[in-house]
Amino acid sequence: MSPADEMDFVTIVAIAPKIRRREISPVELTQACLNRIERRNPKLNAFITVAADLAIEQARAAEVEIMRGDWRGPLHGIPIALKDLIDTAGVRTTAASALYKDRIPKEDAEVVRRLRRAGAVIVGKNNLHEFAYGGSSLVSYFGDVRNPGNLQHIAGGSSGGSAAAVAAGLCLAAIGTDTAGSIREPAALCGCVGFKPTYGRVSARGVIPLSWSLDHVGPLTNCAIDAAIVLQTIAGYDAADISSAEVPVADYLSGLCDDVKNLRIAVPRTYFYDDLDGNVRSAVERALEKIGKLVREVREVRLEVSEDRTVQAAESYALHAENVAKAPELYQSETLRRIRSGDKYSAAEYIERRRKLDEARRRVHELFAEVDLLVTPTTPIPAPAIIELKKDPAALRPTELHLLRNTRPFNVWGLPAISVPCGFTKSGLPIGLQIAGPPWREDLVLRLASAYEKTGR
Amino acid sequence: MSPADEMDFVTIVAIAPKIRRREISPVELTQACLNRIERRNPKLNAFITVAADLAIEQARAAEVEIMRGDWRGPLHGIPIALKDLIDTAGVRTTAASALYKDRIPKEDAEVVRRLRRAGAVIVGKNNLHEFAYGGSSLVSYFGDVRNPGNLQHIAGGSSGGSAAAVAAGLCLAAIGTDTAGSIREPAALCGCVGFKPTYGRVSARGVIPLSWSLDHVGPLTNCAIDAAIVLQTIAGYDAADISSAEVPVADYLSGLCDDVKNLRIAVPRTYFYDDLDGNVRSAVERALEKIGKLVREVREVRLEVSEDRTVQAAESYALHAENVAKAPELYQSETLRRIRSGDKYSAAEYIERRRKLDEARRRVHELFAEVDLLVTPTTPIPAPAIIELKKDPAALRPTELHLLRNTRPFNVWGLPAISVPCGFTKSGLPIGLQIAGPPWREDLVLRLASAYEKTGR
């Protein structure tokens, strides 16, 4: 067994300096991840494709560079996984669907290009809900992902495989996508960090879309500092992606050291704190107490939340209309039902809702006139048991709406929002705390997340 | 008769220094415009509302300020008119429709606010095509606008009243809107300058929309320098308008003095030069010869033009759907027919076309990899005779498509494009030359337009 396999290599921030100092070999580190995947993935089902040979090849190249003194930065030689709707040249990218099960992209997605340029090692492609539909639906052509905290529970989704892989240490970070909570919700349920940046912050080019106006690409990691490291690499303008915005990227890592004692925190108790599981409520209240001691003030606010889902439904339908007509049998029936629910909208209805969404985004900075950050539970409940959802399919949809209730508004507003672990239920299931900030202020969100982490959860 | 009434006061650049030096009184200048309106408007029908008392009041206030040495800039005390779909607090804004014939806005549009802050005098509201539909349609609840060059011909549209008022000297500038050519086409047909800036450059807040993704607000003036002066005042970010973009505004006036001898001009002969009226062809070729002597090179290019109008039709329908269902009798039949043509689109169809439009805009800068500006005829034909269109309504639609053929692509691309006069037909009808540039490079467009003007047309 290599030294890398023995140690706790769960965070990038801890391991990157050792790679730089040549104390850890990227090849050994990658092999250790591959070993863990081999050992644990059969039960977790967090990967659709493991690119072992390619990963070792990339790790060797990183090792050669580092040995000759060309260290590229904190992602150099770090094993990372990608939700399997992020295109990888030459490696199949399935969106967990029968339709794309043999689809091999010719080009890397822009985020993958940036990760490779930073020297990251791509170990494989994570399982997800078919075409990224939903937060609890048990629909992947490649089977359900299991929660590493308790295999009888869902991992959440749609980036469930990414969250499970990171939380179980099968890789040091993963890239997911989030249209209504699909990064933050599984991160909360599996017990890792999941960060959805501002809409337009990270290029979505080469990522199979779910709903253009709401899709966000972001990292899943084992601590807020790692989220800062990965975001630093993938953030930034991409002229070829129409959702990408030309807004300067801050230095997230150095920002983490800044003080939080002047921050004003808002707690939107109405809506976001309604109907909480008792375990979630007490974990979040404990977190708020700790945060209260770090910052200038914690105050209650009231937020108006629109629950309209026309934009998402219509855009998802637009993406799938042709395939759904041609080959409905290649979709899981639940996915098909959801896609078809977007069939009924006219252009005029969509245009009106899309305007409202665009207007809400233009006004959203007003939320932050007198506060700096918002804090809520990421999910009102912990990960449901798979058997409960399977024996009562009628409960699936309400459960999912409840699971995504607190995350979805931040997709509508396009605001940066992170989920960080904030404790466990009595039965040991992870609980997540959501911190959200003003547009483009990922630095601020990361700063509080990191300060909270340091309190020792 | 006042001195102001006798002189040639047709350009702002000539008159503003005299106002500053107190050689011309804003009150006398405004009164002179009002006199001209009284004399000429009954035939031209360029105004729906003349706000004589309010204008004189504003002119008096300007005069007081200037007399005490508080000159605000080149628009101070300058009589300007507004297309009657631009909201004016307390002054009716009708969109030339029966539906809005008594509509009195509570707030000024953002452009009006900026004009007032610059000290401009609002003399009245210009006639237009009902709800800004079309370039030749004879549909205003307040009757047809006539071409000041020849009253038997159309003024074009939809900003026909604005173009006629400026060309006839009833005001020194006007603000129009342009969704497919509605500023440039009437400017060309009436013989003045019309400038559609980059999409997002001028706030559209408080302007009754036609099609959100294609609507542009811009000036009509009697020379390119005046267009620069007015644009300088109205350009700039408006956070409350979702189409407005946060892009720095150049100093357009000082840019006019820069050299044009390094500019590379592209002539897209295919499409834009097809089926030209002989008078138009020879005027434009003469203009190209003159321009050729000013710049570094003139070369042919080929542009791909999409003639799809789904986005415009669907967005226009979305805006009117409710009123059209409730009170169809309040629309002119031709307008109703056009609005209803947007009824048939599904959300999926709109989303797909809107994506294509957004993508085309993202890529459009590539047109300018090797050239600086594009030059085309503004319209392939001069102003049609009203009687011709009336006796053959079947000719109306094809004529209009032809009239807007060369202007519409620049709305799709969102590029800045100006029309400047470049001569007359044998029968004395004006002809326009269109100059278009890269996104946000209004300065470049104005520079060539002004240099060309100086050649003496």
JSON list of C-alpha atoms in Angstrom, two decimals, chain B residues 264-456:
[
{"chain": "B", "resi": 264, "resn": "ARG", "atom": "CA", "xyz": [-11.27, 49.14, -43.25]},
{"chain": "B", "resi": 265, "resn": "ILE", "atom": "CA", "xyz": [-14.74, 49.19, -44.83]},
{"chain": "B", "resi": 266, "resn": "ALA", "atom": "CA", "xyz": [-16.70, 46.09, -45.83]},
{"chain": "B", "resi": 267, "resn": "VAL", "atom": "CA", "xyz": [-19.35, 46.11, -48.54]},
{"chain": "B", "resi": 268, "resn": "PRO", "atom": "CA", "xyz": [-21.71, 43.10, -48.32]},
{"chain": "B", "resi": 269, "resn": "ARG", "atom": "CA", "xyz": [-22.84, 43.18, -51.97]},
{"chain": "B", "resi": 270, "resn": "THR", "atom": "CA", "xyz": [-24.81, 39.93, -51.84]},
{"chain": "B", "resi": 271, "resn": "TYR", "atom": "CA", "xyz": [-28.25, 40.43, -50.27]},
{"chain": "B", "resi": 272, "resn": "PHE", "atom": "CA", "xyz": [-27.77, 44.05, -49.16]},
{"chain": "B", "resi": 273, "resn": "TYR", "atom": "CA", "xyz": [-27.15, 45.31, -52.71]},
{"chain": "B", "resi": 274, "resn": "ASP", "atom": "CA", "xyz": [-29.67, 43.02, -54.47]},
{"chain": "B", "resi": 275, "resn": "ASP", "atom": "CA", "xyz": [-32.66, 44.52, -56.32]},
{"chain": "B", "resi": 276, "resn": "LEU", "atom": "CA", "xyz": [-31.76, 48.16, -55.74]},
{"chain": "B", "resi": 277, "resn": "ASP", "atom": "CA", "xyz": [-33.68, 51.02, -57.29]},
{"chain": "B", "resi": 278, "resn": "GLY", "atom": "CA", "xyz": [-31.42, 52.62, -59.90]},
{"chain": "B", "resi": 279, "resn": "ASN", "atom": "CA", "xyz": [-31.34, 55.99, -58.12]},
{"chain": "B", "resi": 280, "resn": "VAL", "atom": "CA", "xyz": [-30.39, 54.30, -54.86]},
{"chain": "B", "resi": 281, "resn": "ARG", "atom": "CA", "xyz": [-27.69, 52.24, -56.54]},
{"chain": "B", "resi": 282, "resn": "SER", "atom": "CA", "xyz": [-25.96, 55.21, -58.14]},
{"chain": "B", "resi": 283, "resn": "ALA", "atom": "CA", "xyz": [-26.19, 57.38, -55.00]},
{"chain": "B", "resi": 284, "resn": "VAL", "atom": "CA", "xyz": [-24.70, 54.60, -52.86]},
{"chain": "B", "resi": 285, "resn": "GLU", "atom": "CA", "xyz": [-21.94, 53.87, -55.39]},
{"chain": "B", "resi": 286, "resn": "ARG", "atom": "CA", "xyz": [-21.02, 57.56, -55.40]},
{"chain": "B", "resi": 287, "resn": "ALA", "atom": "CA", "xyz": [-20.94, 57.48, -51.60]},
{"chain": "B", "resi": 288, "resn": "LEU", "atom": "CA", "xyz": [-18.70, 54.40, -51.64]},
{"chain": "B", "resi": 289, "resn": "GLU", "atom": "CA", "xyz": [-16.31, 56.16, -54.02]},
{"chain": "B", "resi": 290, "resn": "LYS", "atom": "CA", "xyz": [-16.07, 59.13, -51.67]},
{"chain": "B", "resi": 291, "resn": "ILE", "atom": "CA", "xyz": [-15.61, 56.87, -48.66]},
{"chain": "B", "resi": 292, "resn": "GLY", "atom": "CA", "xyz": [-12.95, 54.91, -50.56]},
{"chain": "B", "resi": 293, "resn": "LYS", "atom": "CA", "xyz": [-10.87, 58.06, -50.77]},
{"chain": "B", "resi": 294, "resn": "LEU", "atom": "CA", "xyz": [-11.10, 58.63, -47.00]},
{"chain": "B", "resi": 295, "resn": "VAL", "atom": "CA", "xyz": [-10.27, 55.18, -45.64]},
{"chain": "B", "resi": 296, "resn": "ARG", "atom": "CA", "xyz": [-7.59, 52.54, -45.85]},
{"chain": "B", "resi": 297, "resn": "GLU", "atom": "CA", "xyz": [-9.57, 50.00, -47.84]},
{"chain": "B", "resi": 298, "resn": "VAL", "atom": "CA", "xyz": [-13.01, 49.06, -49.10]},
{"chain": "B", "resi": 299, "resn": "ARG", "atom": "CA", "xyz": [-13.54, 45.34, -49.65]},
{"chain": "B", "resi": 300, "resn": "GLU", "atom": "CA", "xyz": [-16.40, 43.01, -50.40]},
{"chain": "B", "resi": 301, "resn": "VAL", "atom": "CA", "xyz": [-17.66, 40.61, -47.74]},
{"chain": "B", "resi": 302, "resn": "ARG", "atom": "CA", "xyz": [-20.42, 38.01, -47.56]},
{"chain": "B", "resi": 303, "resn": "LEU", "atom": "CA", "xyz": [-22.81, 38.01, -44.61]},
{"chain": "B", "resi": 304, "resn": "GLU", "atom": "CA", "xyz": [-25.19, 35.27, -43.59]},
{"chain": "B", "resi": 305, "resn": "VAL", "atom": "CA", "xyz": [-28.59, 36.80, -42.88]},
{"chain": "B", "resi": 306, "resn": "SER", "atom": "CA", "xyz": [-31.42, 35.02, -41.07]},
{"chain": "B", "resi": 307, "resn": "GLU", "atom": "CA", "xyz": [-34.85, 36.16, -42.17]},
{"chain": "B", "resi": 308, "resn": "ASP", "atom": "CA", "xyz": [-36.63, 34.29, -39.39]},
{"chain": "B", "resi": 309, "resn": "ARG", "atom": "CA", "xyz": [-39.09, 36.53, -37.57]},
{"chain": "B", "resi": 310, "resn": "THR", "atom": "CA", "xyz": [-40.33, 34.15, -34.87]},
{"chain": "B", "resi": 311, "resn": "VAL", "atom": "CA", "xyz": [-38.79, 36.10, -31.98]},
{"chain": "B", "resi": 312, "resn": "GLN", "atom": "CA", "xyz": [-40.36, 39.38, -33.04]},
{"chain": "B", "resi": 313, "resn": "ALA", "atom": "CA", "xyz": [-43.75, 37.89, -33.80]},
{"chain": "B", "resi": 314, "resn": "ALA", "atom": "CA", "xyz": [-43.94, 35.88, -30.57]},
{"chain": "B", "resi": 315, "resn": "GLU", "atom": "CA", "xyz": [-42.76, 38.74, -28.35]},
{"chain": "B", "resi": 316, "resn": "SER", "atom": "CA", "xyz": [-45.16, 41.22, -29.96]},
{"chain": "B", "resi": 317, "resn": "TYR", "atom": "CA", "xyz": [-48.00, 38.79, -29.48]},
{"chain": "B", "resi": 318, "resn": "ALA", "atom": "CA", "xyz": [-47.02, 38.24, -25.83]},
{"chain": "B", "resi": 319, "resn": "LEU", "atom": "CA", "xyz": [-47.26, 42.00, -25.28]},
{"chain": "B", "resi": 320, "resn": "HIS", "atom": "CA", "xyz": [-50.68, 42.36, -26.85]},
{"chain": "B", "resi": 321, "resn": "ALA", "atom": "CA", "xyz": [-52.35, 38.99, -26.22]},
{"chain": "B", "resi": 322, "resn": "GLU", "atom": "CA", "xyz": [-54.49, 40.21, -23.35]},
{"chain": "B", "resi": 323, "resn": "ASN", "atom": "CA", "xyz": [-55.69, 43.43, -25.01]},
{"chain": "B", "resi": 324, "resn": "VAL", "atom": "CA", "xyz": [-56.24, 41.75, -28.35]},
{"chain": "B", "resi": 325, "resn": "ALA", "atom": "CA", "xyz": [-58.51, 39.20, -26.67]},
{"chain": "B", "resi": 326, "resn": "LYS", "atom": "CA", "xyz": [-60.38, 41.85, -24.68]},
{"chain": "B", "resi": 327, "resn": "ALA", "atom": "CA", "xyz": [-60.73, 44.70, -27.17]},
{"chain": "B", "resi": 328, "resn": "PRO", "atom": "CA", "xyz": [-59.77, 43.73, -30.73]},
{"chain": "B", "resi": 329, "resn": "GLU", "atom": "CA", "xyz": [-61.95, 46.56, -32.06]},
{"chain": "B", "resi": 330, "resn": "LEU", "atom": "CA", "xyz": [-59.49, 49.05, -30.63]},
{"chain": "B", "resi": 331, "resn": "TYR", "atom": "CA", "xyz": [-56.76, 47.87, -33.02]},
{"chain": "B", "resi": 332, "resn": "GLN", "atom": "CA", "xyz": [-56.44, 48.78, -36.70]},
{"chain": "B", "resi": 333, "resn": "SER", "atom": "CA", "xyz": [-57.17, 45.66, -38.73]},
{"chain": "B", "resi": 334, "resn": "GLU", "atom": "CA", "xyz": [-53.68, 45.48, -40.27]},
{"chain": "B", "resi": 335, "resn": "THR", "atom": "CA", "xyz": [-52.05, 45.75, -36.81]},
{"chain": "B", "resi": 336, "resn": "LEU", "atom": "CA", "xyz": [-54.38, 43.07, -35.51]},
{"chain": "B", "resi": 337, "resn": "ARG", "atom": "CA", "xyz": [-53.42, 40.75, -38.34]},
{"chain": "B", "resi": 338, "resn": "ARG", "atom": "CA", "xyz": [-49.74, 41.26, -37.59]},
{"chain": "B", "resi": 339, "resn": "ILE", "atom": "CA", "xyz": [-50.11, 40.76, -33.85]},
{"chain": "B", "resi": 340, "resn": "ARG", "atom": "CA", "xyz": [-52.12, 37.59, -34.36]},
{"chain": "B", "resi": 341, "resn": "SER", "atom": "CA", "xyz": [-49.44, 36.14, -36.61]},
{"chain": "B", "resi": 342, "resn": "GLY", "atom": "CA", "xyz": [-47.39, 35.65, -33.41]},
{"chain": "B", "resi": 343, "resn": "ASP", "atom": "CA", "xyz": [-50.13, 33.58, -31.78]},
{"chain": "B", "resi": 344, "resn": "LYS", "atom": "CA", "xyz": [-49.06, 30.29, -33.30]},
{"chain": "B", "resi": 345, "resn": "TYR", "atom": "CA", "xyz": [-45.69, 29.79, -31.62]},
{"chain": "B", "resi": 346, "resn": "SER", "atom": "CA", "xyz": [-45.06, 27.34, -28.79]},
{"chain": "B", "resi": 347, "resn": "ALA", "atom": "CA", "xyz": [-42.66, 28.09, -25.96]},
{"chain": "B", "resi": 348, "resn": "ALA", "atom": "CA", "xyz": [-40.27, 25.50, -27.42]},
{"chain": "B", "resi": 349, "resn": "GLU", "atom": "CA", "xyz": [-40.22, 27.20, -30.84]},
{"chain": "B", "resi": 350, "resn": "TYR", "atom": "CA", "xyz": [-39.61, 30.61, -29.30]},
{"chain": "B", "resi": 351, "resn": "ILE", "atom": "CA", "xyz": [-36.89, 29.31, -26.97]},
{"chain": "B", "resi": 352, "resn": "GLU", "atom": "CA", "xyz": [-35.04, 27.72, -29.88]},
{"chain": "B", "resi": 353, "resn": "ARG", "atom": "CA", "xyz": [-35.14, 30.91, -32.00]},
{"chain": "B", "resi": 354, "resn": "ARG", "atom": "CA", "xyz": [-34.28, 33.13, -29.08]},
{"chain": "B", "resi": 355, "resn": "ARG", "atom": "CA", "xyz": [-31.23, 30.93, -28.38]},
{"chain": "B", "resi": 356, "resn": "LYS", "atom": "CA", "xyz": [-30.17, 31.30, -32.00]},
{"chain": "B", "resi": 357, "resn": "LEU", "atom": "CA", "xyz": [-30.57, 35.06, -31.76]},
{"chain": "B", "resi": 358, "resn": "ASP", "atom": "CA", "xyz": [-28.57, 35.23, -28.52]},
{"chain": "B", "resi": 359, "resn": "GLU", "atom": "CA", "xyz": [-25.89, 33.02, -30.05]},
{"chain": "B", "resi": 360, "resn": "ALA", "atom": "CA", "xyz": [-25.71, 35.13, -33.21]},
{"chain": "B", "resi": 361, "resn": "ARG", "atom": "CA", "xyz": [-25.17, 38.20, -31.03]},
{"chain": "B", "resi": 362, "resn": "ARG", "atom": "CA", "xyz": [-22.39, 36.47, -29.13]},
{"chain": "B", "resi": 363, "resn": "ARG", "atom": "CA", "xyz": [-20.62, 35.60, -32.38]},
{"chain": "B", "resi": 364, "resn": "VAL", "atom": "CA", "xyz": [-21.29, 38.79, -34.30]},
{"chain": "B", "resi": 365, "resn": "HIS", "atom": "CA", "xyz": [-18.03, 40.46, -33.32]},
{"chain": "B", "resi": 366, "resn": "GLU", "atom": "CA", "xyz": [-16.36, 37.87, -35.58]},
{"chain": "B", "resi": 367, "resn": "LEU", "atom": "CA", "xyz": [-17.73, 39.84, -38.55]},
{"chain": "B", "resi": 368, "resn": "PHE", "atom": "CA", "xyz": [-15.30, 42.54, -37.54]},
{"chain": "B", "resi": 369, "resn": "ALA", "atom": "CA", "xyz": [-12.15, 40.45, -37.31]},
{"chain": "B", "resi": 370, "resn": "GLU", "atom": "CA", "xyz": [-10.75, 41.99, -40.49]},
{"chain": "B", "resi": 371, "resn": "VAL", "atom": "CA", "xyz": [-12.97, 45.01, -41.12]},
{"chain": "B", "resi": 372, "resn": "ASP", "atom": "CA", "xyz": [-14.05, 47.97, -39.00]},
{"chain": "B", "resi": 373, "resn": "LEU", "atom": "CA", "xyz": [-17.39, 48.99, -40.48]},
{"chain": "B", "resi": 374, "resn": "LEU", "atom": "CA", "xyz": [-20.06, 47.79, -42.91]},
{"chain": "B", "resi": 375, "resn": "VAL", "atom": "CA", "xyz": [-21.66, 50.05, -45.53]},
{"chain": "B", "resi": 376, "resn": "THR", "atom": "CA", "xyz": [-24.96, 49.33, -47.30]},
{"chain": "B", "resi": 377, "resn": "PRO", "atom": "CA", "xyz": [-27.91, 51.25, -48.70]},
{"chain": "B", "resi": 378, "resn": "THR", "atom": "CA", "xyz": [-30.32, 51.90, -45.82]},
{"chain": "B", "resi": 379, "resn": "THR", "atom": "CA", "xyz": [-33.30, 51.00, -48.00]},
{"chain": "B", "resi": 380, "resn": "PRO", "atom": "CA", "xyz": [-33.24, 49.38, -51.45]},
{"chain": "B", "resi": 381, "resn": "ILE", "atom": "CA", "xyz": [-35.88, 51.82, -52.72]},
{"chain": "B", "resi": 382, "resn": "PRO", "atom": "CA", "xyz": [-36.89, 55.41, -51.97]},
{"chain": "B", "resi": 383, "resn": "ALA", "atom": "CA", "xyz": [-40.17, 56.38, -50.28]},
{"chain": "B", "resi": 384, "resn": "PRO", "atom": "CA", "xyz": [-43.14, 54.79, -52.11]},
{"chain": "B", "resi": 385, "resn": "ALA", "atom": "CA", "xyz": [-46.08, 57.00, -53.09]},
{"chain": "B", "resi": 386, "resn": "ILE", "atom": "CA", "xyz": [-49.00, 56.74, -50.68]},
{"chain": "B", "resi": 387, "resn": "ILE", "atom": "CA", "xyz": [-51.48, 56.31, -53.51]},
{"chain": "B", "resi": 388, "resn": "GLU", "atom": "CA", "xyz": [-49.59, 53.29, -54.86]},
{"chain": "B", "resi": 389, "resn": "LEU", "atom": "CA", "xyz": [-49.77, 51.51, -51.50]},
{"chain": "B", "resi": 390, "resn": "LYS", "atom": "CA", "xyz": [-53.42, 52.44, -51.02]},
{"chain": "B", "resi": 391, "resn": "LYS", "atom": "CA", "xyz": [-54.61, 51.27, -54.39]},
{"chain": "B", "resi": 392, "resn": "ASP", "atom": "CA", "xyz": [-52.82, 47.94, -54.04]},
{"chain": "B", "resi": 393, "resn": "PRO", "atom": "CA", "xyz": [-52.92, 46.79, -50.41]},
{"chain": "B", "resi": 394, "resn": "ALA", "atom": "CA", "xyz": [-51.48, 43.44, -51.53]},
{"chain": "B", "resi": 395, "resn": "ALA", "atom": "CA", "xyz": [-48.25, 45.27, -52.38]},
{"chain": "B", "resi": 396, "resn": "LEU", "atom": "CA", "xyz": [-47.96, 46.71, -48.90]},
{"chain": "B", "resi": 397, "resn": "ARG", "atom": "CA", "xyz": [-46.37, 43.74, -47.17]},
{"chain": "B", "resi": 398, "resn": "PRO", "atom": "CA", "xyz": [-43.76, 42.90, -49.85]},
{"chain": "B", "resi": 399, "resn": "THR", "atom": "CA", "xyz": [-42.90, 46.60, -50.14]},
{"chain": "B", "resi": 400, "resn": "GLU", "atom": "CA", "xyz": [-42.39, 46.82, -46.42]},
{"chain": "B", "resi": 401, "resn": "LEU", "atom": "CA", "xyz": [-40.24, 43.67, -46.27]},
{"chain": "B", "resi": 402, "resn": "HIS", "atom": "CA", "xyz": [-38.13, 45.17, -49.03]},
{"chain": "B", "resi": 403, "resn": "LEU", "atom": "CA", "xyz": [-37.89, 48.54, -47.24]},
{"chain": "B", "resi": 404, "resn": "LEU", "atom": "CA", "xyz": [-36.68, 46.91, -44.02]},
{"chain": "B", "resi": 405, "resn": "ARG", "atom": "CA", "xyz": [-34.54, 44.22, -45.65]},
{"chain": "B", "resi": 406, "resn": "ASN", "atom": "CA", "xyz": [-31.22, 45.99, -45.06]},
{"chain": "B", "resi": 407, "resn": "THR", "atom": "CA", "xyz": [-31.96, 47.37, -41.61]},
{"chain": "B", "resi": 408, "resn": "ARG", "atom": "CA", "xyz": [-33.51, 44.33, -39.89]},
{"chain": "B", "resi": 409, "resn": "PRO", "atom": "CA", "xyz": [-30.32, 42.19, -39.72]},
{"chain": "B", "resi": 410, "resn": "PHE", "atom": "CA", "xyz": [-28.69, 44.81, -37.50]},
{"chain": "B", "resi": 411, "resn": "ASN", "atom": "CA", "xyz": [-31.52, 44.46, -35.00]},
{"chain": "B", "resi": 412, "resn": "VAL", "atom": "CA", "xyz": [-31.00, 40.72, -34.92]},
{"chain": "B", "resi": 413, "resn": "TRP", "atom": "CA", "xyz": [-27.27, 41.23, -34.42]},
{"chain": "B", "resi": 414, "resn": "GLY", "atom": "CA", "xyz": [-27.83, 44.14, -32.02]},
{"chain": "B", "resi": 415, "resn": "LEU", "atom": "CA", "xyz": [-25.16, 46.18, -33.83]},
{"chain": "B", "resi": 416, "resn": "PRO", "atom": "CA", "xyz": [-24.95, 49.99, -33.93]},
{"chain": "B", "resi": 417, "resn": "ALA", "atom": "CA", "xyz": [-26.11, 51.24, -37.36]},
{"chain": "B", "resi": 418, "resn": "ILE", "atom": "CA", "xyz": [-26.73, 54.74, -38.65]},
{"chain": "B", "resi": 419, "resn": "SER", "atom": "CA", "xyz": [-28.49, 56.07, -41.72]},
{"chain": "B", "resi": 420, "resn": "VAL", "atom": "CA", "xyz": [-27.07, 59.26, -43.22]},
{"chain": "B", "resi": 421, "resn": "PRO", "atom": "CA", "xyz": [-28.44, 61.08, -46.29]},
{"chain": "B", "resi": 422, "resn": "CYS", "atom": "CA", "xyz": [-26.46, 60.32, -49.46]},
{"chain": "B", "resi": 423, "resn": "GLY", "atom": "CA", "xyz": [-28.36, 62.10, -52.19]},
{"chain": "B", "resi": 424, "resn": "PHE", "atom": "CA", "xyz": [-31.73, 62.25, -53.92]},
{"chain": "B", "resi": 425, "resn": "THR", "atom": "CA", "xyz": [-33.62, 60.44, -56.63]},
{"chain": "B", "resi": 426, "resn": "LYS", "atom": "CA", "xyz": [-34.22, 62.27, -59.93]},
{"chain": "B", "resi": 427, "resn": "SER", "atom": "CA", "xyz": [-37.63, 63.22, -58.57]},
{"chain": "B", "resi": 428, "resn": "GLY", "atom": "CA", "xyz": [-36.10, 64.66, -55.42]},
{"chain": "B", "resi": 429, "resn": "LEU", "atom": "CA", "xyz": [-36.75, 61.90, -52.84]},
{"chain": "B", "resi": 430, "resn": "PRO", "atom": "CA", "xyz": [-33.99, 61.41, -50.24]},
{"chain": "B", "resi": 431, "resn": "ILE", "atom": "CA", "xyz": [-31.70, 58.35, -50.22]},
{"chain": "B", "resi": 432, "resn": "GLY", "atom": "CA", "xyz": [-29.95, 56.92, -47.14]},
{"chain": "B", "resi": 433, "resn": "LEU", "atom": "CA", "xyz": [-26.58, 55.25, -46.61]},
{"chain": "B", "resi": 434, "resn": "GLN", "atom": "CA", "xyz": [-26.28, 52.78, -43.73]},
{"chain": "B", "resi": 435, "resn": "ILE", "atom": "CA", "xyz": [-23.03, 52.47, -41.75]},
{"chain": "B", "resi": 436, "resn": "ALA", "atom": "CA", "xyz": [-22.82, 49.72, -39.11]},
{"chain": "B", "resi": 437, "resn": "GLY", "atom": "CA", "xyz": [-20.09, 48.78, -36.67]},
{"chain": "B", "resi": 438, "resn": "PRO", "atom": "CA", "xyz": [-19.05, 46.32, -33.97]},
{"chain": "B", "resi": 439, "resn": "PRO", "atom": "CA", "xyz": [-20.96, 46.05, -30.67]},
{"chain": "B", "resi": 440, "resn": "TRP", "atom": "CA", "xyz": [-20.52, 49.15, -28.45]},
{"chain": "B", "resi": 441, "resn": "ARG", "atom": "CA", "xyz": [-18.51, 50.99, -31.15]},
{"chain": "B", "resi": 442, "resn": "GLU", "atom": "CA", "xyz": [-21.01, 53.78, -31.73]},
{"chain": "B", "resi": 443, "resn": "ASP", "atom": "CA", "xyz": [-17.96, 56.06, -31.76]},
{"chain": "B", "resi": 444, "resn": "LEU", "atom": "CA", "xyz": [-16.59, 54.35, -34.86]},
{"chain": "B", "resi": 445, "resn": "VAL", "atom": "CA", "xyz": [-19.92, 54.47, -36.70]},
{"chain": "B", "resi": 446, "resn": "LEU", "atom": "CA", "xyz": [-20.31, 58.17, -35.91]},
{"chain": "B", "resi": 447, "resn": "ARG", "atom": "CA", "xyz": [-16.75, 58.92, -36.97]},
{"chain": "B", "resi": 448, "resn": "LEU", "atom": "CA", "xyz": [-17.20, 57.58, -40.50]},
{"chain": "B", "resi": 449, "resn": "ALA", "atom": "CA", "xyz": [-20.70, 59.06, -40.77]},
{"chain": "B", "resi": 450, "resn": "SER", "atom": "CA", "xyz": [-19.34, 62.47, -39.87]},
{"chain": "B", "resi": 451, "resn": "ALA", "atom": "CA", "xyz": [-16.31, 62.16, -42.16]},
{"chain": "B", "resi": 452, "resn": "TYR", "atom": "CA", "xyz": [-18.60, 61.18, -45.01]},
{"chain": "B", "resi": 453, "resn": "GLU", "atom": "CA", "xyz": [-20.92, 64.12, -44.31]},
{"chain": "B", "resi": 454, "resn": "LYS", "atom": "CA", "xyz": [-17.97, 66.48, -44.58]},
{"chain": "B", "resi": 455, "resn": "THR", "atom": "CA", "xyz": [-17.35, 65.35, -48.17]},
{"chain": "B", "resi": 456, "resn": "GLY", "atom": "CA", "xyz": [-20.47, 67.35, -48.99]}
]
